[in-house]
Coordinates of C-alpha atoms in Angstrom, one line a residue:
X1 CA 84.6 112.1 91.9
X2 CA 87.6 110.2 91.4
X3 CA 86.7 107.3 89.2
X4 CA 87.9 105.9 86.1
X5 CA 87.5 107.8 83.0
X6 CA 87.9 110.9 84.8
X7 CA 90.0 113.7 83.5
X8 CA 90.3 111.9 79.9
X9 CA 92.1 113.8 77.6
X10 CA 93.0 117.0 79.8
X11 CA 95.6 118.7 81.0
X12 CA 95.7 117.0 84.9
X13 CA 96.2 113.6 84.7
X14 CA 94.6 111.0 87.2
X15 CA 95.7 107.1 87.2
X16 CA 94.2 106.6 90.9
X17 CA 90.8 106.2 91.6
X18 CA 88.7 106.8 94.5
X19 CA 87.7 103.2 96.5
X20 CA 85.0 102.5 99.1
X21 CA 86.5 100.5 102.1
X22 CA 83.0 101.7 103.7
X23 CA 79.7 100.5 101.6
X24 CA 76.5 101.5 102.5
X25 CA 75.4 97.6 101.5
X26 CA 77.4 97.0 104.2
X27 CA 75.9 98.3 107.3
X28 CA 78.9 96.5 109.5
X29 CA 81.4 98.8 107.4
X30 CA 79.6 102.1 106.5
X31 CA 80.2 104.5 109.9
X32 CA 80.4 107.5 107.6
X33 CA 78.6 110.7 109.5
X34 CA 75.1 111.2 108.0
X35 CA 75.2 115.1 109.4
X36 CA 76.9 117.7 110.2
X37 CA 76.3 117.4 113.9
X38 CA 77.4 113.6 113.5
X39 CA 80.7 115.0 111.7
X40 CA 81.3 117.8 114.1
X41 CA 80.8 114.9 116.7
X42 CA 83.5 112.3 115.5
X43 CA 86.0 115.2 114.5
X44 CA 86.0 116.4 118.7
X45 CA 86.0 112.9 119.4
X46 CA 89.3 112.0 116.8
X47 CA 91.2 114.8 118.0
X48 CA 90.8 113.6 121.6
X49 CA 91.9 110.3 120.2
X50 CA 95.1 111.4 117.7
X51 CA 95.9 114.7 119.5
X52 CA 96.5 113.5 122.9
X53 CA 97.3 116.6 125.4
X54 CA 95.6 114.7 128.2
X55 CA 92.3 114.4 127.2
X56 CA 90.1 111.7 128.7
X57 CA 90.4 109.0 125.4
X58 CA 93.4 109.9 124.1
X59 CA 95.5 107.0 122.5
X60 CA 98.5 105.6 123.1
X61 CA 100.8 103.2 122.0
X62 CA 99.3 100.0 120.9
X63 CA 96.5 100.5 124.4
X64 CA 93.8 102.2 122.2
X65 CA 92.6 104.5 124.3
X66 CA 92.7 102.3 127.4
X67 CA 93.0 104.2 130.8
X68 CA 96.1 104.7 132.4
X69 CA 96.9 100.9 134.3
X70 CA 95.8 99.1 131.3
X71 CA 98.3 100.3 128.9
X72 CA 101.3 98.4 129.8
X73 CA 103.5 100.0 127.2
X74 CA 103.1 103.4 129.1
X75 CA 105.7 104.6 131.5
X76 CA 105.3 105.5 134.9
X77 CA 105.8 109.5 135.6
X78 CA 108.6 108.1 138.0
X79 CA 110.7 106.8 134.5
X80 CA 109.8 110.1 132.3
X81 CA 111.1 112.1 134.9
X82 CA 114.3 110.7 135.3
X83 CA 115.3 110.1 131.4
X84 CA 117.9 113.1 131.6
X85 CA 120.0 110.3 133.5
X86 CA 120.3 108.5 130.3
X87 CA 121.5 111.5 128.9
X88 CA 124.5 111.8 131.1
X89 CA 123.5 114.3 133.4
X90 CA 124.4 115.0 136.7
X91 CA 121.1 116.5 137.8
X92 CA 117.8 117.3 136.3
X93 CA 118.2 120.6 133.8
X94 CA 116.0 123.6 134.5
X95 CA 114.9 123.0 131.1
X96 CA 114.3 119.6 131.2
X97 CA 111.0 119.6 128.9
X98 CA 112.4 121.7 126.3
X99 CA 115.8 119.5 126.4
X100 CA 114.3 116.6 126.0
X101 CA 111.5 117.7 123.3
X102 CA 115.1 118.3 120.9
X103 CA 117.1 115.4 121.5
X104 CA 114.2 112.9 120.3
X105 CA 113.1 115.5 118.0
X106 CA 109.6 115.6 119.3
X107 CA 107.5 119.4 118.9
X108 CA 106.0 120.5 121.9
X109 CA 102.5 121.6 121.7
X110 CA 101.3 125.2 121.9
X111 CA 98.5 124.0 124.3
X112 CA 98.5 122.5 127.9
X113 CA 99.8 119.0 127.5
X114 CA 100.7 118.3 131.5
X115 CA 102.5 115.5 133.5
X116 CA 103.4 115.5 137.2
X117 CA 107.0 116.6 137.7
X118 CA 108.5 114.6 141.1
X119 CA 106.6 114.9 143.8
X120 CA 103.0 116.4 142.0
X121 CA 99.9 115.1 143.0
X122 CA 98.8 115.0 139.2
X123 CA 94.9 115.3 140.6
X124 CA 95.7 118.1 142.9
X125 CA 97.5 120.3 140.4
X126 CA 95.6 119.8 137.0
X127 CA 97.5 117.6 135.6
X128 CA 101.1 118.6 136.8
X129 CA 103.2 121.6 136.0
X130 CA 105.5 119.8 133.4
X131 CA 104.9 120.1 129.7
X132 CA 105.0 116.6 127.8
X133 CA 106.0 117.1 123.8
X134 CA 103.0 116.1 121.3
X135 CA 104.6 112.5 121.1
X136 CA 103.2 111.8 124.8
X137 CA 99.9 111.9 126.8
X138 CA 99.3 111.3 130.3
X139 CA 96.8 109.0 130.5
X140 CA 93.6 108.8 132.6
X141 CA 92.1 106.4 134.7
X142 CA 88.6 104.8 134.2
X143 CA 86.9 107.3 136.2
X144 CA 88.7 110.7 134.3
X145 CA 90.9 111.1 137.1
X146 CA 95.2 111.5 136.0
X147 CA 96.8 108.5 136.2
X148 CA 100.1 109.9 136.0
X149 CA 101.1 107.4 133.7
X150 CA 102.8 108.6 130.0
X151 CA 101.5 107.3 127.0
X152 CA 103.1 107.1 123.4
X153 CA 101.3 108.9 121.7
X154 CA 102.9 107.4 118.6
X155 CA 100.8 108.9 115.0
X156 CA 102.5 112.7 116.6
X157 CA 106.0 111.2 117.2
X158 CA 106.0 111.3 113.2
X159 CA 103.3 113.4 112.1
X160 CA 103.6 116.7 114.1
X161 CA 106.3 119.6 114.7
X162 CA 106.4 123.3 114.8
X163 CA 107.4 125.7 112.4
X164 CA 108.9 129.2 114.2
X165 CA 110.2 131.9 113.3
X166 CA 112.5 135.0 114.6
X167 CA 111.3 137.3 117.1
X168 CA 109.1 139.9 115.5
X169 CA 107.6 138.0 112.5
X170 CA 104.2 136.1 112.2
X171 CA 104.7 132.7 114.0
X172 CA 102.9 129.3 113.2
X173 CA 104.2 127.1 115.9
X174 CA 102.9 123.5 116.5
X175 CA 101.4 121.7 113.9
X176 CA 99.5 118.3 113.6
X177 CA 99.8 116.0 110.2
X178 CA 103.0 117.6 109.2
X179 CA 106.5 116.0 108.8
X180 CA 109.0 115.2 112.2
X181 CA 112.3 115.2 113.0
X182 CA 111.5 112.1 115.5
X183 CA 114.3 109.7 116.6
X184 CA 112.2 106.8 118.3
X185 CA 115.4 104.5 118.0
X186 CA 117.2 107.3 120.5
X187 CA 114.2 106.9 122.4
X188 CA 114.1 103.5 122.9
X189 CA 117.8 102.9 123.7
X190 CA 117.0 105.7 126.4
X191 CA 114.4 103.9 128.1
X192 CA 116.7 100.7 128.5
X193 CA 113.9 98.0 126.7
X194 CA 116.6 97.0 124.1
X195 CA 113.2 97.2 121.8
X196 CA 115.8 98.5 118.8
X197 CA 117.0 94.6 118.4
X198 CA 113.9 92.8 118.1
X199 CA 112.2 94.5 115.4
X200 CA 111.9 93.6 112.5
X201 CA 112.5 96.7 110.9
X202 CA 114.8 99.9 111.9
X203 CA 112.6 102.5 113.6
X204 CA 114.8 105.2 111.7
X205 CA 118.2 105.5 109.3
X206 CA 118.2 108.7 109.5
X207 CA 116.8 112.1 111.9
X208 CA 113.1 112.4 110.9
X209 CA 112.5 109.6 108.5
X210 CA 111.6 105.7 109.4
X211 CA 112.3 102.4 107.5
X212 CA 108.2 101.3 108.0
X213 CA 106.6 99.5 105.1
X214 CA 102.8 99.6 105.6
X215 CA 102.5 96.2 105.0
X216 CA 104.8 95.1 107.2
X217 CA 103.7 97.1 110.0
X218 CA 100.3 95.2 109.3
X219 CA 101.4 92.1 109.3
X220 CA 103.8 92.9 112.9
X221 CA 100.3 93.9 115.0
X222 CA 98.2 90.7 113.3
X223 CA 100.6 87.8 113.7
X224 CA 97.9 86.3 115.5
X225 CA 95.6 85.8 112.8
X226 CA 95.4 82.1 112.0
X227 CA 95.0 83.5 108.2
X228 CA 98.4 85.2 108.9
X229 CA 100.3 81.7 110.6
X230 CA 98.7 79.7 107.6
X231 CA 101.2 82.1 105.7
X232 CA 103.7 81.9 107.4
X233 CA 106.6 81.8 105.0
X234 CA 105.3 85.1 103.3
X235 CA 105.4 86.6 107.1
X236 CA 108.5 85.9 107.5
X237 CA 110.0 87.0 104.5
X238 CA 108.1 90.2 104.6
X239 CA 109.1 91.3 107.9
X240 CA 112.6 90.3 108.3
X241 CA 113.7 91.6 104.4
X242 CA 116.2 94.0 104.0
X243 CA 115.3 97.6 104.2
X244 CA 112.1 98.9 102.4
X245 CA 113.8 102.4 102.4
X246 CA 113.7 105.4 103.9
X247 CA 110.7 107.7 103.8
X248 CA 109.8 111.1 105.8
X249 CA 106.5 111.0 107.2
X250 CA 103.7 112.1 105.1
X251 CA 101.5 115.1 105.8
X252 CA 98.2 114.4 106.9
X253 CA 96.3 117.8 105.6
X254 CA 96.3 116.8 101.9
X255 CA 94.3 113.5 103.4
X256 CA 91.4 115.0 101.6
X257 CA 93.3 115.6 98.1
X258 CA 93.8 112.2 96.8
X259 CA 92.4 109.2 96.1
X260 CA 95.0 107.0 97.5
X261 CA 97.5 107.1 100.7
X262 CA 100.7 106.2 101.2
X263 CA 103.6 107.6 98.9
X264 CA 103.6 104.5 96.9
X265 CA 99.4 104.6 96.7
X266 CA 99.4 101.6 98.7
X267 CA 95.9 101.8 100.0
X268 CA 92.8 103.6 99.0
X269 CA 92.6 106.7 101.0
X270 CA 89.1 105.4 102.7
X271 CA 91.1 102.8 104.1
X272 CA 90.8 103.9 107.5
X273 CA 92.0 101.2 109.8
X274 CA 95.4 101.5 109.4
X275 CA 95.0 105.6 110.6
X276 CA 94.6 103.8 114.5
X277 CA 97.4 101.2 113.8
X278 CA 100.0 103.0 116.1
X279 CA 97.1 102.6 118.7
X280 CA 95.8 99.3 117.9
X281 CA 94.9 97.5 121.3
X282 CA 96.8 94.0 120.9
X283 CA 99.0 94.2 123.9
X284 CA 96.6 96.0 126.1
X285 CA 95.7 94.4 129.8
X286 CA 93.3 92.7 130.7
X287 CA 92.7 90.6 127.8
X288 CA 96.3 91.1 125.8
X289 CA 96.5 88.9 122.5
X290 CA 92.6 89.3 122.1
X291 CA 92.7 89.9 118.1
X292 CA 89.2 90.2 117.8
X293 CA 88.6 92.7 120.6
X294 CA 91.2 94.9 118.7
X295 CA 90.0 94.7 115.9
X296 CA 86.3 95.8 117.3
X297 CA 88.3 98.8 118.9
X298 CA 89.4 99.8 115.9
X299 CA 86.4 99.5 113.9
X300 CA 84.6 101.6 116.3
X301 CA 86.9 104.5 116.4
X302 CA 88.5 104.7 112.9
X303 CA 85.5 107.0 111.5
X304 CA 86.2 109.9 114.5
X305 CA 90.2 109.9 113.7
X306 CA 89.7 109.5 109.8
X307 CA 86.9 112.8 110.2
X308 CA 89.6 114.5 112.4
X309 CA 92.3 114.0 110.0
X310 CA 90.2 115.0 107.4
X311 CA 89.2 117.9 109.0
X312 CA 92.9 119.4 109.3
X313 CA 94.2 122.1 107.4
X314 CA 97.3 123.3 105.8
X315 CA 99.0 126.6 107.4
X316 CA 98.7 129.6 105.2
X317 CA 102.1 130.9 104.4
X318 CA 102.7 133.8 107.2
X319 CA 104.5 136.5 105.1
X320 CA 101.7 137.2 102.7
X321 CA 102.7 139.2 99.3
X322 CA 105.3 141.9 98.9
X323 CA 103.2 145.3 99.2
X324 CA 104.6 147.2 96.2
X325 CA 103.0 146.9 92.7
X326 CA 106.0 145.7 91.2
X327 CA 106.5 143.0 94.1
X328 CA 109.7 144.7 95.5
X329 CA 109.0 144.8 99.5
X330 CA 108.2 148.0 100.9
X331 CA 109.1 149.5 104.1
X332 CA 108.6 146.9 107.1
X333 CA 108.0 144.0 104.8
X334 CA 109.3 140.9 105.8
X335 CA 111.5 139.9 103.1
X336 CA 110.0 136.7 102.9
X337 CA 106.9 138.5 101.5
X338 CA 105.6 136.5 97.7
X339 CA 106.1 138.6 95.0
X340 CA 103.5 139.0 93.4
X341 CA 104.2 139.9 89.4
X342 CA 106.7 136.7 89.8
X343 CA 103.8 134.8 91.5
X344 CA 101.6 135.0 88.7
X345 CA 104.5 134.1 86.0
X346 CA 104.8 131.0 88.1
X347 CA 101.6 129.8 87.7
X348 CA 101.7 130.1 84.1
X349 CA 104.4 128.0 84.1
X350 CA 103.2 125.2 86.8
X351 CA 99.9 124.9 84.8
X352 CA 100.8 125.1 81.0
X353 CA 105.0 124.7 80.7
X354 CA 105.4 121.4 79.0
X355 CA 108.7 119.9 80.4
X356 CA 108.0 117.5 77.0
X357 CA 108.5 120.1 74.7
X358 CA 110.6 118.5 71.7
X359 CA 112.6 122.0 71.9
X360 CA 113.8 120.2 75.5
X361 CA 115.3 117.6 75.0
X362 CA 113.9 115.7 77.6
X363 CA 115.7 112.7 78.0
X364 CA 113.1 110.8 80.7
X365 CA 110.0 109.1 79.2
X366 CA 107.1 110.8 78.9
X367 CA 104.4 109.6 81.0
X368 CA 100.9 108.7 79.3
X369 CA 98.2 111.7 80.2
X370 CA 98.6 115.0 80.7
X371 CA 99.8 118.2 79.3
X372 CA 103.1 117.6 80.9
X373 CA 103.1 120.2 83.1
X374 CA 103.6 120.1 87.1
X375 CA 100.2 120.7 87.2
X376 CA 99.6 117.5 85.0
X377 CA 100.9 115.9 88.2
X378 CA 99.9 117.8 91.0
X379 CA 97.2 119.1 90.1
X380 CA 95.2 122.5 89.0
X381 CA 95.2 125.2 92.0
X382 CA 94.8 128.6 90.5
X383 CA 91.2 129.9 89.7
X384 CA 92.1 130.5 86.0
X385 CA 92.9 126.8 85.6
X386 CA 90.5 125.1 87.6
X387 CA 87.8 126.4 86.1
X388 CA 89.0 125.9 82.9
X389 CA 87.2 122.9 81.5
X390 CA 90.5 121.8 79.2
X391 CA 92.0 121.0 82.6
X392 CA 89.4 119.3 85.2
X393 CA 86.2 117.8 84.8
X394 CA 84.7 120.1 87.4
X395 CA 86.2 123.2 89.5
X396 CA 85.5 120.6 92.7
X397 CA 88.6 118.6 91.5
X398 CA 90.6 122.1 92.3
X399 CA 94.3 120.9 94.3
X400 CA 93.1 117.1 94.0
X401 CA 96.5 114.9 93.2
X402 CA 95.9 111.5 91.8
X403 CA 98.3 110.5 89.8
X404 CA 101.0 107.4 90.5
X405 CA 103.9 108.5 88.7
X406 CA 105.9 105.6 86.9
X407 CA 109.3 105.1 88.7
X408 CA 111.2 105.0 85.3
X409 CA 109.9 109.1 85.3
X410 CA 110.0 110.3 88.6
X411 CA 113.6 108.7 89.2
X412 CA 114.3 108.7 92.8
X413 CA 115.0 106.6 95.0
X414 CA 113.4 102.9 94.4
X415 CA 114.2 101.3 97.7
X416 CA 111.2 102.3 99.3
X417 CA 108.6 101.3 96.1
X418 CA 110.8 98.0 96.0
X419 CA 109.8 97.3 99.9
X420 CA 106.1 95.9 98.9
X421 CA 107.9 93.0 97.4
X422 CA 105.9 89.3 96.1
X423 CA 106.0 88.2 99.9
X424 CA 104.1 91.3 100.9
X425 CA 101.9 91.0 97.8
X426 CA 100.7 87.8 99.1
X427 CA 100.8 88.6 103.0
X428 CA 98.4 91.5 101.8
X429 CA 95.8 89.0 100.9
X430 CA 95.4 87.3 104.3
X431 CA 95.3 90.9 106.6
X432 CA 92.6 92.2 108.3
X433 CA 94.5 96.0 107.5
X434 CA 93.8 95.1 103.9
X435 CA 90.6 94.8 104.4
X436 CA 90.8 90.4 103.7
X437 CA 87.4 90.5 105.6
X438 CA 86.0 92.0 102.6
X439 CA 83.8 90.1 99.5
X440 CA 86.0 92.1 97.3
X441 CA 89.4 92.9 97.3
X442 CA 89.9 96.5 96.1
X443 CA 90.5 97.9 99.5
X444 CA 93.9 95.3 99.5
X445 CA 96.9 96.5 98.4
X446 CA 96.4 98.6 95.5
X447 CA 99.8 97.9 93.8
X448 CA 99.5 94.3 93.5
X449 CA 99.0 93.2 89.7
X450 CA 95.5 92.4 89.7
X451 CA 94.0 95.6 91.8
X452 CA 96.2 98.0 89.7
X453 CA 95.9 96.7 86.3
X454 CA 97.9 98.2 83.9
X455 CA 99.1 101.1 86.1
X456 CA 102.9 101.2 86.3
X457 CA 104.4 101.4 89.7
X458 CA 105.8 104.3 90.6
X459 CA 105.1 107.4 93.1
X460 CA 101.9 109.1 94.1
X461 CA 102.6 112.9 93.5
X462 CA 101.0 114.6 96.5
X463 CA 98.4 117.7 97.0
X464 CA 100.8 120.6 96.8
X465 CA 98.8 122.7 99.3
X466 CA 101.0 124.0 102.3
X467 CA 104.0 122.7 100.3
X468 CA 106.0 125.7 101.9
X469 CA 105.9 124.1 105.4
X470 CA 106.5 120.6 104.0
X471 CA 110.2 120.1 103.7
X472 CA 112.5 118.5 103.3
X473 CA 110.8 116.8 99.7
X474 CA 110.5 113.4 98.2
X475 CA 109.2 110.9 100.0
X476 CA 112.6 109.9 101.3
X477 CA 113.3 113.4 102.7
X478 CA 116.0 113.6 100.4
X479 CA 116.0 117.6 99.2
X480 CA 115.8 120.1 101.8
X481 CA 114.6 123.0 99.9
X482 CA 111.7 124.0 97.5
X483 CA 114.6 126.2 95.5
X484 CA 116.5 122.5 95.3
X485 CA 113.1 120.4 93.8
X486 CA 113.0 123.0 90.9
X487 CA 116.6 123.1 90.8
X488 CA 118.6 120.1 90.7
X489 CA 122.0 120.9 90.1
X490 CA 122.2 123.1 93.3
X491 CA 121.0 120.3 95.8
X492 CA 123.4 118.9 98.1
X493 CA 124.6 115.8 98.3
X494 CA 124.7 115.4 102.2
X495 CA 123.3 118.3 104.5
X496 CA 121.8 117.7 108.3
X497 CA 118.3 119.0 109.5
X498 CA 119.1 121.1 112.4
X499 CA 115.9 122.1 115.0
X500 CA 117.7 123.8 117.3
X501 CA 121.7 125.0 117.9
X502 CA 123.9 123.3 119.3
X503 CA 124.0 123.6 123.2
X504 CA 127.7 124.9 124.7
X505 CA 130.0 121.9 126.0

């Protein structure tokens, strides 16, 4: 519903426009489920894929989903179990799983997720009695059996965690497709492959965010491609370019909600091949280096993890509303509970408050479109305004985002906008992630000149759905609090995430 023309002239604004990466013309590229069996289907078959815990076809680090000897970036059971000697530990720790879960900052899952602990017959004890954190998967062998190998399960290193709570009140626990606190870079120094050195790129600058530009990432896993070594020089200067900035891993709930991905809109949200990058089979034996057979990997499963994905929900906020009529919390409330008289004021304000109002002073532009609300932004979520006509087209366009705010307004950070520099502007041209297999080239890399037209650059604001369980904000992971968003003056300049306390000596 997304297209252009959409919206004119009401209160939501939308710059960003719905693409097809998948035509039906093009029977090669269209994959979409054509029922709801077909969807049910694909969404079982992505969460095998992205989820991990074990299952027969889960991914893993650039193996696909490739059974246990085959993916050569796994680690023997032999290695996971002895990582708390890189710790400098003098013996294993009783809680070895949960210990090592916090200091890369993974999440362990809620559900069986097994390994073999030393000495486990993997096969003769379901798996093992150890519990990997969502980052990892043991993998199976051709025939379903455990191989007792350990898989990166890289998309969850980033895009999972758990939200808890004190004893006594309603709990959430793990989650997939929200933000980390991973620390691959720990990780890696850990398991003693010196990988840190030889990327192109830092893995992280600070706890929980990474320095990736999806570009460059897309240029790293096709350097193959002769179309990519024809370009060498653009390569080259797109991978090995100072740092594209920090960002904190986007949710993957709001998938649904907006026309484009990325937090710069960097590719139309139906550009599914990049959603199997971490997993993309390049370095996979036998047949390492094959590009093509990647590719054709890839191409088969991207429609079951991009219906999984889609597929996910945000967590409803576990306190509910404050009881009494006038919002106060009554006895055995949680006093966490949403009051509900301010509630209501609030979304008065987040639909209709004009932060342009001459009477303000505003001394930021004023973007074009728009009532200059949040909502204007963000888009319409209470009934009262998204069925009102003066603010969407149609009640379906309820919590749909799609609007790339021009950096001059939004005003944070740059670094990470400036990272798809001219090199990567032209590298984007030549990669199969882009979609350069393509007659046309709007599935490319949406903020280059001629795709975006007269569009400033700038930030895509996301879907606001679930924003309670989204911190820390920005796409830099700059602000830790919702209370510090909508109130500048109190945010701290330098404050630490902390998942756990500190343990004793």
């Amino acid at each position: 519903l997304i297209q252009p023309g959409v919206n004119q002239n009401k209160a939501v604004y939308f710059n960003a426009y719905w693409k097809s990466c998948h035509p039906a013309s093009n029977p090669l590229q269209d994959q979409a489920p054509k029922t709801c069996g077909d969807w049910r289907t694909r969404v079982a078959s992505g969460a095998a894929l992205i989820a991990g815990n074990g299952a027969v076809g889960a991914g893993s680090a650039f193996a696909g989903d490739a059974a246990g000897p085959a993916a050569i970036l796994s680690m023997p059971g032999s290695a996971y179990n002895t990582l708390w000697q890189a710790w400098g530990l003098k013996s294993r720790p009783a809680n070895y799983d949960q210990l090592l879960a916090q200091r890369y900052g993974f999440a362990l899952s809620d559900l069986p997720n097994p390994y073999p602990v030393t000495g486990e017959d993997p096969n003769q004890t379901n798996g093992g009695s150890g519990q990997l954190p969502m980052a990892f998967t043991q993998l199976r062998n051709a025939d379903g059996s455990w191989s007792g190998k350990i898989g990166v399960s890289t998309c969850n290193a980033c895009h999972a965690g758990r939200i808890d709570a004190p004893a006594g009140t309603p709990q959430i626990g793990a989650i997939y497709g929200t933000d980390g606190i991973g620390d691959l870079a720990i990780l890696l120094r850990d398991l003693g492959k010196g990988a840190v050195a030889f990327l192109p790129f830092e893995m992280n600058r600070t706890r929980g965010t990474g320095n990736i530009t999806n570009f460059q990432l897309f240029g790293l896993l096709t350097i193959e491609d002769p179309q990519m070594l024809a370009h060498l020089p653009s390569y080259v200067i797109a991978n090995f370019a100072p740092s594209t900035g920090t960002e904190d891993p986007p949710v993957w709930w709001n998938l649904g909600h907006r026309p484009l991905k990325f937090y710069d809109g960097g590719e139309p949200a139906d550009a599914t091949r990049i959603e199997l990058s971490a997993d993309f089979p390049l370095f996979v034996n036998p047949g390492a280096g094959n590009l093509a057979a990647a590719e054709a990997w890839t191409q088969a499963h991207e429609m079951d993890s991009d219906a999984w994905l889609l597929s996910l929900k945000a967590p409803s906020y576990p306190y509910g509303f404050c009881s009494n009529a006038d919002g106060t919390p009554a006895a055995g409330d949680n006093p966490a509970c949403i009051n509900m008289p301010l509630a209501q004021q609030g979304a008065i304000l987040f639909h209709s408050k004009n932060l342009w109002d001459p009477a303000l002073n505003n001394p930021v532009p004023k973007p074009d479109g728009g009532n200059g609300s949040c909502a204007s932004c963000h888009g319409a979520y209470s009934p009262q305004y998204a069925n009102d006509p003066t603010y969407l087209d149609s009640p379906a366009l309820e919590g749909v985002a799609g609007n790339v705010v021009p950096q001059n307004v939004i005003a944070t950070d740059p670094e990470r906008l400036n990272g798809n520099s001219n090199a990567i502007d032209r590298m984007a041209k030549y990669d199969w992630f882009a979609y350069s297999d393509m007659p046309q080239a709007q599935c490319g890399d949406q903020n280059t000149a001629s795709i975006r037209g007269t569009r400033a650059l700038g930030y895509l604001a996301p879907p606001l759905y679930g924003v309670w369980a989204t911190a820390p904000y920005f796409h830099n992971g700059s602000v830790p609090s919702v209370w510090d968003v909508l109130k500048p003056s109190d945010r701290p300049t330098i404050w630490r995430r902390v998942s756990a306390p500190a343990i004793p000596g």
